[in-house]
Coordinates of C-alpha atoms in Angstrom, one line a residue:
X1 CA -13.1 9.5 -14.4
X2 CA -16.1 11.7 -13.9
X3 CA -15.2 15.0 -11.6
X4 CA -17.9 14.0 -9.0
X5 CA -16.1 10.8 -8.0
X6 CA -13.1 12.5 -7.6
X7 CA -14.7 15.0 -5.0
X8 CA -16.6 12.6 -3.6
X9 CA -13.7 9.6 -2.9
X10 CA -10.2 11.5 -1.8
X11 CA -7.8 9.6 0.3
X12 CA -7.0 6.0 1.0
X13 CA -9.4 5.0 3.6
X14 CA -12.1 6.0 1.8
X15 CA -11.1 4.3 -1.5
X16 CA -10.1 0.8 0.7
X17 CA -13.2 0.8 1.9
X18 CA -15.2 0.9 -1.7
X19 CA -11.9 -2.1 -2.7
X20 CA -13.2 -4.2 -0.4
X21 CA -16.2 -5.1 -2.1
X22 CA -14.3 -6.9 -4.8
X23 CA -13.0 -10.4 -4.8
X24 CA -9.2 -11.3 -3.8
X25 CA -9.2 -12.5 -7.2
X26 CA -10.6 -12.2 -10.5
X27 CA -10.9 -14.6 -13.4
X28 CA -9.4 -15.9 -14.1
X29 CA -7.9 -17.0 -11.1
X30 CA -5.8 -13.8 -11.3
X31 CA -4.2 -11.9 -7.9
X32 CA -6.6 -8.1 -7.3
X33 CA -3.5 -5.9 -6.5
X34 CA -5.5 -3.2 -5.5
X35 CA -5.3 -3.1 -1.8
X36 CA -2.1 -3.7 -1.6
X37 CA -1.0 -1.4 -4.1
X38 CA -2.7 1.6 -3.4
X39 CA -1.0 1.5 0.4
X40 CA 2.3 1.5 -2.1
X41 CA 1.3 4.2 -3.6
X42 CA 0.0 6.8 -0.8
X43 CA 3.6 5.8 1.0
X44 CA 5.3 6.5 -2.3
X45 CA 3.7 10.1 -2.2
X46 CA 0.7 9.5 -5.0
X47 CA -2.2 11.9 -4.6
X48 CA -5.5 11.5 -3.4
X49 CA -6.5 11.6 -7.2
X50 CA -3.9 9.6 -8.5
X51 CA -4.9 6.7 -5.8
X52 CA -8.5 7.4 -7.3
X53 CA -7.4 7.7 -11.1
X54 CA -5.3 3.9 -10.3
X55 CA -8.4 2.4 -8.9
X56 CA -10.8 2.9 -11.0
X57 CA -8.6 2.2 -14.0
X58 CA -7.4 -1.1 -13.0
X59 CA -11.1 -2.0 -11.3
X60 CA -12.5 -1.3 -14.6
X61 CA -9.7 -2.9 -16.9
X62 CA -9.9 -6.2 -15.0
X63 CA -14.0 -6.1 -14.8
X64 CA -13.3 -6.4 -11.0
X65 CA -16.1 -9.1 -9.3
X66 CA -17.5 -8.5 -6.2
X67 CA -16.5 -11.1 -2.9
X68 CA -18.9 -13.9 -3.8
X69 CA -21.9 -14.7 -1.3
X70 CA -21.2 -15.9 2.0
X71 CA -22.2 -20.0 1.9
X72 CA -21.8 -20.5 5.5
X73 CA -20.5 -19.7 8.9
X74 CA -16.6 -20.7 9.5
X75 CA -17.0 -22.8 12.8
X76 CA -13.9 -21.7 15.4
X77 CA -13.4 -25.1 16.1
X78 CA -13.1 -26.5 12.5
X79 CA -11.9 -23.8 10.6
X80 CA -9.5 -25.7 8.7
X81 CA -12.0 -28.1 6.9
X82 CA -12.7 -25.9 4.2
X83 CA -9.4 -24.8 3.1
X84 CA -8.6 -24.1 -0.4
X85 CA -12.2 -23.6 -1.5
X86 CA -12.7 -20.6 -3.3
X87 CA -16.3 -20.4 -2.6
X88 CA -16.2 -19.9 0.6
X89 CA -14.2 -16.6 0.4
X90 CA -16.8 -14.4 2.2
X91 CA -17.0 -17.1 4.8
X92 CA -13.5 -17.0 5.8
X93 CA -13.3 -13.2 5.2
X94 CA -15.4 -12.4 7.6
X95 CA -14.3 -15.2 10.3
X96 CA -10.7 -13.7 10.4
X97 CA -11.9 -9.9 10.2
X98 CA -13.7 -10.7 13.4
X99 CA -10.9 -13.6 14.9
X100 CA -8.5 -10.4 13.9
X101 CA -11.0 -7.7 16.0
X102 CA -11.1 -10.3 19.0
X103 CA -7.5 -11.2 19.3
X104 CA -5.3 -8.4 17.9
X105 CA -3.1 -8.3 14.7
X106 CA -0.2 -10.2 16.5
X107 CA -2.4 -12.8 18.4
X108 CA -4.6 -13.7 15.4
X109 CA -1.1 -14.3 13.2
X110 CA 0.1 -16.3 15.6
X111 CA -2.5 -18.6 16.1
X112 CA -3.5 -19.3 12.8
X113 CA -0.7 -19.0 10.3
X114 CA 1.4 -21.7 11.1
X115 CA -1.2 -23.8 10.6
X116 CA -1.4 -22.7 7.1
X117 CA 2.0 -22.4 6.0
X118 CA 1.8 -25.0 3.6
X119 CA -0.6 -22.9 1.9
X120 CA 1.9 -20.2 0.9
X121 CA 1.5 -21.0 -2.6
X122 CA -2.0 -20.3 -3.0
X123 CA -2.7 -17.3 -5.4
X124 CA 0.6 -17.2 -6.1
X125 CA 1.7 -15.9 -2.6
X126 CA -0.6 -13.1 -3.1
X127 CA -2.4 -13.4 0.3
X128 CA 1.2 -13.2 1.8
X129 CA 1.4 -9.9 0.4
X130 CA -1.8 -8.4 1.2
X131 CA -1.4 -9.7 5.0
X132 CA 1.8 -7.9 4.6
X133 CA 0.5 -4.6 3.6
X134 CA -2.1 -5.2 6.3
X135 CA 0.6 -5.6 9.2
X136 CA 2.7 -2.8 7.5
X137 CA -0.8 -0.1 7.4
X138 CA -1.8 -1.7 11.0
X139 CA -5.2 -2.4 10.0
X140 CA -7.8 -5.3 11.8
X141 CA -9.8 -5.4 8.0
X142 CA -6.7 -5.8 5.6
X143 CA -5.5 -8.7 7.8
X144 CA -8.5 -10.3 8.4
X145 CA -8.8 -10.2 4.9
X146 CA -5.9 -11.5 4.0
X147 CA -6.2 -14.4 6.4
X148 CA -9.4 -15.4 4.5
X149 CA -7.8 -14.9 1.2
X150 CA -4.7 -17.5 2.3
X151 CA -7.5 -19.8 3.3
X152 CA -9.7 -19.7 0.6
X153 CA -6.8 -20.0 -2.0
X154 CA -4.9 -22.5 0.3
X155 CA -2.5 -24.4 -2.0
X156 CA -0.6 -27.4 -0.6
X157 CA 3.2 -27.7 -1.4
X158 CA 5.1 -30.8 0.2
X159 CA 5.5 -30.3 3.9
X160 CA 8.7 -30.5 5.8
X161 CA 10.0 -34.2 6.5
X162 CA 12.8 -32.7 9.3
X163 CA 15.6 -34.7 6.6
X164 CA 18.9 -33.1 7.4
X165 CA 19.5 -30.3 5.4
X166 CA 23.1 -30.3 2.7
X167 CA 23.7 -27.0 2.1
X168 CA 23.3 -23.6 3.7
X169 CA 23.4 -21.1 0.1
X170 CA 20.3 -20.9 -1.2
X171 CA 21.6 -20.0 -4.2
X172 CA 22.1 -23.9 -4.4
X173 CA 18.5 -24.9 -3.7
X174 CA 17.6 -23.0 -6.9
X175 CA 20.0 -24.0 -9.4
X176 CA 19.9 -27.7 -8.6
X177 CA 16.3 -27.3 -9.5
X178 CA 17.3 -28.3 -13.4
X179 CA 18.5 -31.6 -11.9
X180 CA 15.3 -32.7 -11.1
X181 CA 13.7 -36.0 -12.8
X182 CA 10.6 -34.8 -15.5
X183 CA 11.6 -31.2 -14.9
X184 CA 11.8 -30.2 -18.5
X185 CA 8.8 -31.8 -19.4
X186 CA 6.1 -30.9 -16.7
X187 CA 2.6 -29.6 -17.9
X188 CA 1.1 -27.0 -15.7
X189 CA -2.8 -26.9 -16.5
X190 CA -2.3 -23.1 -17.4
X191 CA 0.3 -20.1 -17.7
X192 CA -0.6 -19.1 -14.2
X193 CA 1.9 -18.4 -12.2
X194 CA 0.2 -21.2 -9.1
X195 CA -0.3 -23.6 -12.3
X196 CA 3.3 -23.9 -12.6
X197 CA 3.6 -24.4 -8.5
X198 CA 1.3 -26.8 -8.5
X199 CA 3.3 -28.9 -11.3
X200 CA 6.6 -28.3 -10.5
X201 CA 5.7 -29.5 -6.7
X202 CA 3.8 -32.6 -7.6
X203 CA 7.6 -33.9 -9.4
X204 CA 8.4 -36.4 -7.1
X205 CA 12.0 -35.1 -7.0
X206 CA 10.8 -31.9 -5.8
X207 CA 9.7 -33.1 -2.9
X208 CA 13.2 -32.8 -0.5
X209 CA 14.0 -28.8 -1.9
X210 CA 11.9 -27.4 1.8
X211 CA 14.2 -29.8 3.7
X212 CA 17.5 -29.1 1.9
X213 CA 18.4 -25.8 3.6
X214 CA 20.3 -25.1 6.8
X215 CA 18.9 -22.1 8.8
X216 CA 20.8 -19.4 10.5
X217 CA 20.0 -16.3 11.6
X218 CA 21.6 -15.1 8.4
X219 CA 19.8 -17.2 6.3
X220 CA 17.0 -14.7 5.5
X221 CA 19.6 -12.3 4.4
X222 CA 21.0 -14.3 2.5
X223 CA 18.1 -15.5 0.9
X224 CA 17.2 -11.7 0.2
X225 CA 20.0 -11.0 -1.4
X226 CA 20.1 -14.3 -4.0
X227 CA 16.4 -13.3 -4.2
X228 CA 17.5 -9.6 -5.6
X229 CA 20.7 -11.1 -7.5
X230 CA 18.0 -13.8 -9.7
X231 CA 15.5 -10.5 -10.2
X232 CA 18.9 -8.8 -11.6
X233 CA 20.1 -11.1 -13.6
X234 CA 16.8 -11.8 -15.6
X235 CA 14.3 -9.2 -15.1
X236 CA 12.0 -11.8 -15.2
X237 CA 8.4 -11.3 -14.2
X238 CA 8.4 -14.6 -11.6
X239 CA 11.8 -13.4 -10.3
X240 CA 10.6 -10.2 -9.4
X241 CA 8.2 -12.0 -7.0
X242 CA 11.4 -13.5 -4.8
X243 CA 12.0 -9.6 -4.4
X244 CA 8.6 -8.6 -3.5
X245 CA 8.1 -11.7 -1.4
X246 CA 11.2 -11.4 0.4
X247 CA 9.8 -8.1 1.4
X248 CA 6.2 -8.8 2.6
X249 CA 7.9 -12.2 4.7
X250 CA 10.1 -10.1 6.9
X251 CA 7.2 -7.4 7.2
X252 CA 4.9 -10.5 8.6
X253 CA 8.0 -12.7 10.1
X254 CA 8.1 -10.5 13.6
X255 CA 4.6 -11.6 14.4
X256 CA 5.4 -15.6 14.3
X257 CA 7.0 -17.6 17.0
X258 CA 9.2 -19.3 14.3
X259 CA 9.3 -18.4 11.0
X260 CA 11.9 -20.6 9.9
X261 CA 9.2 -22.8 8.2
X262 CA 7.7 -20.2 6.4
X263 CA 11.3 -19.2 4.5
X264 CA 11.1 -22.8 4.1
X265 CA 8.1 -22.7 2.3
X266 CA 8.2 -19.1 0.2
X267 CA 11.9 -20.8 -1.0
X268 CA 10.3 -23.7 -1.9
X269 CA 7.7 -21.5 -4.0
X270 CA 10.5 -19.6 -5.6
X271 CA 12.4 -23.1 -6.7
X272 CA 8.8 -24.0 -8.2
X273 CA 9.5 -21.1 -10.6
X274 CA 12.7 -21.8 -11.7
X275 CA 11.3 -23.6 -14.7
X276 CA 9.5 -20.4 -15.7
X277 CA 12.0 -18.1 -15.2
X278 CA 14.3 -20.2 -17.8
X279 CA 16.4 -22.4 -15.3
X280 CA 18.8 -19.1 -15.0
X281 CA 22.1 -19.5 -13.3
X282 CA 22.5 -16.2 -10.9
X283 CA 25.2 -13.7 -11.7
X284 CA 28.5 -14.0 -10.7
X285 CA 30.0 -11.9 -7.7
X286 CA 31.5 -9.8 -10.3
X287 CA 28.4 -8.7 -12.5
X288 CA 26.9 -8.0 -9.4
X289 CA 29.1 -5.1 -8.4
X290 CA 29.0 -4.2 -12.4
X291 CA 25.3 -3.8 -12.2
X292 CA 25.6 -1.8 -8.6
X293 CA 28.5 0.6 -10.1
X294 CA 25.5 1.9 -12.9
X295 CA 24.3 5.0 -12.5
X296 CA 20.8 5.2 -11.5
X297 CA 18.3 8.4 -10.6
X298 CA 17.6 9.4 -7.5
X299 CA 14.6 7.4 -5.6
X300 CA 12.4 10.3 -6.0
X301 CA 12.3 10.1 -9.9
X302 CA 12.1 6.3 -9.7
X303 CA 8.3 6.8 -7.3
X304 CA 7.4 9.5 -9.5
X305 CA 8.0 7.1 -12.6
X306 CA 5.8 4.1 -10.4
X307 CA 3.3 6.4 -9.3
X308 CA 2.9 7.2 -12.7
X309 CA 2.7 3.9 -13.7
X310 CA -0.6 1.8 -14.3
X311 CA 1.3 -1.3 -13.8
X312 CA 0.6 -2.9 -10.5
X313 CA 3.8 -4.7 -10.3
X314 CA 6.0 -1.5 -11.1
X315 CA 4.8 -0.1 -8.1
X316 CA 4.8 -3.0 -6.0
X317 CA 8.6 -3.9 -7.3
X318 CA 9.3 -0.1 -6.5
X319 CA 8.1 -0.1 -3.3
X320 CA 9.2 -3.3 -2.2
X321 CA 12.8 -2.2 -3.4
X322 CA 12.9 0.6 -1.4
X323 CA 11.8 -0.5 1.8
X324 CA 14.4 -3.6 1.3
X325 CA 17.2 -1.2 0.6
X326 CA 16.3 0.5 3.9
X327 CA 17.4 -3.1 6.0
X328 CA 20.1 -4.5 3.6
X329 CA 21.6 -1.6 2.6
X330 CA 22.7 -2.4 -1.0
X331 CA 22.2 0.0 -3.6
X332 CA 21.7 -3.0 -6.4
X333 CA 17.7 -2.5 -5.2
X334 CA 17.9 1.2 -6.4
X335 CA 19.3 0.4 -9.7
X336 CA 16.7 -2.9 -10.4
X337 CA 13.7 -0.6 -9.5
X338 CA 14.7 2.1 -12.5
X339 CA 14.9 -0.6 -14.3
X340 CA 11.7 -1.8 -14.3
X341 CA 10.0 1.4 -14.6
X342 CA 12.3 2.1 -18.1
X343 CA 14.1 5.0 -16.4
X344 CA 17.9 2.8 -17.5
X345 CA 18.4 0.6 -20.1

């Protein structure tokens, strides 16, 4: 990095403001972590440099594009009738950015979200987490943007039918997954993470999993914690986006009248992956409190170890961890977050 651009960009704002030139995504069809992660970061403690160093590393590794041109005005009253087309990712940027000046974070999530809640999927619940890092840093452009991104990469999963639900563990939902008719033999059209979604979800035997679970006011707790117990048991690079997820939902949750439906529909994304993950059955109450006897560093060694990291997803993991472990109070976050930044075997 030349020595001019490091004098020249110091500090968050400053670099957010150059990231949102780029495109939510890049090809192809990948999630652009940078937003989100370099608010991870700055709370983890990172630099001014470092934040500067990351950018421009991962900007230039991933030939970052810019937003696409703007096609044409997003129309108040028939904002919905372009959903999930890419193209129009400008357009729909810069209708919520200015929806989000004129109403207010809250207002501007409650009025349009649940509308889009089947569209959880899209970019592999990416635009979930950058409206979550927007409501988390309080900021009118990150969740503007991030309503735009959810629309643009809107990706339909099969809505709620109100069926009764059979079971209140959503440890269930997940492992009945491998009962499913055509489950071993589904074709996503890529390796992408929405590929798989999108295949899994079109099985017609996938269609009553958003209906099958009871909801409580415990439920998102418990979903939380069978979120963290799969990421345990398999370290496995989908499972670590039912932590992540988990996070960024009940960041977002406190700004929706109900958001019973969209648990509902991040579970049903989660189920989608169980396929990818390798059909894993979770860990038994037992190895549970075996993995949360290890011994793990201190969470100031694991941010140094993320901030140090060049790997968006250690950081986001890391992060997300440690702001779990804050609400559910279970030391099994602290021990799967060295983990994934190699600081424990």
């Amino acid at each position: 990095m030349r020595q001019a651009a490091a004098v020249q960009f110091s500090g968050l704002e400053t670099i957010l403001l150059r990231a949102r030139a780029d495109s939510v995504e890049f090809p192809y069809l990948l999630a652009n972590h940078v937003p989100m992660v370099l608010i991870a970061l700055d709370r983890l403690g990172a630099s001014p440099e470092r934040l500067e160093q990351w950018y421009e590393q991962y900007r230039e590794s991933h030939a970052l594009p810019p937003v696409p041109p703007p096609v044409a005005p997003i129309i108040r009253a028939a904002w919905t009738e372009a959903l999930g087309d890419r193209t129009r990712e400008a357009d729909y940027r810069a209708f919520f950015i200015a929806e989000t000046r004129r109403l207010g974070i809250d207002t501007v999530i409650r009025t349009y979200l649940p509308a889009m809640v089947n569209g959880l999927a899209g970019s592999a619940t990416h635009p979930l987490m950058r409206l979550a890092y927007g409501v988390l840093k309080k900021d009118d452009q990150e969740v503007g943007t991030a309503l735009g991104y959810w629309a643009a990469c809107y990706l339909p999963l099969p809505p709620a039918t109100g069926a009764a639900p059979d079971t209140d563990d959503p440890g269930r939902i997940l492992a009945d997954v491998g009962n499913i008719e055509g489950i071993l033999s589904y074709e996503p059209e890529t390796d992408l993470l929405w590929h798989n979604i999108r295949a899994v979800a079109a099985l017609p035997g996938f269609r009553p999993i958003i209906d099958r679970l009871a909801f409580s006011p415990d439920t998102p707790r418990r979903m939380a914690a069978t979120s963290l117990a799969l990421f345990a048991g398999t370290m496995d690079f989908s499972a670590l986006h039912s932590v992540t997820g988990m996070h960024w939902l009940r960041l977002v949750s406190p700004h929706l009248e109900n958001a019973e439906p969209f648990y509902r529909a991040f579970w049903q994304v989660i189920a989608s992956l169980v396929p990818k993950i390798g059909f894993p059955a979770l860990p038994t109450a037992e190895a549970l409190e075996e993995m949360r006897s290890r011994q793990a560093p201190a969470w100031a060694e694991i941010k140094r170890a993320a901030i140090a990291s060049d790997d968006e997803h250690d950081v986001s993991l890391v992060f997300s961890a440690l702001q779990e472990e804050e609400v559910w109070k279970d030391p099994l976050y602290r021990v799967v977050a060295a983990r994934r930044v190699g600081l424990i075997a």
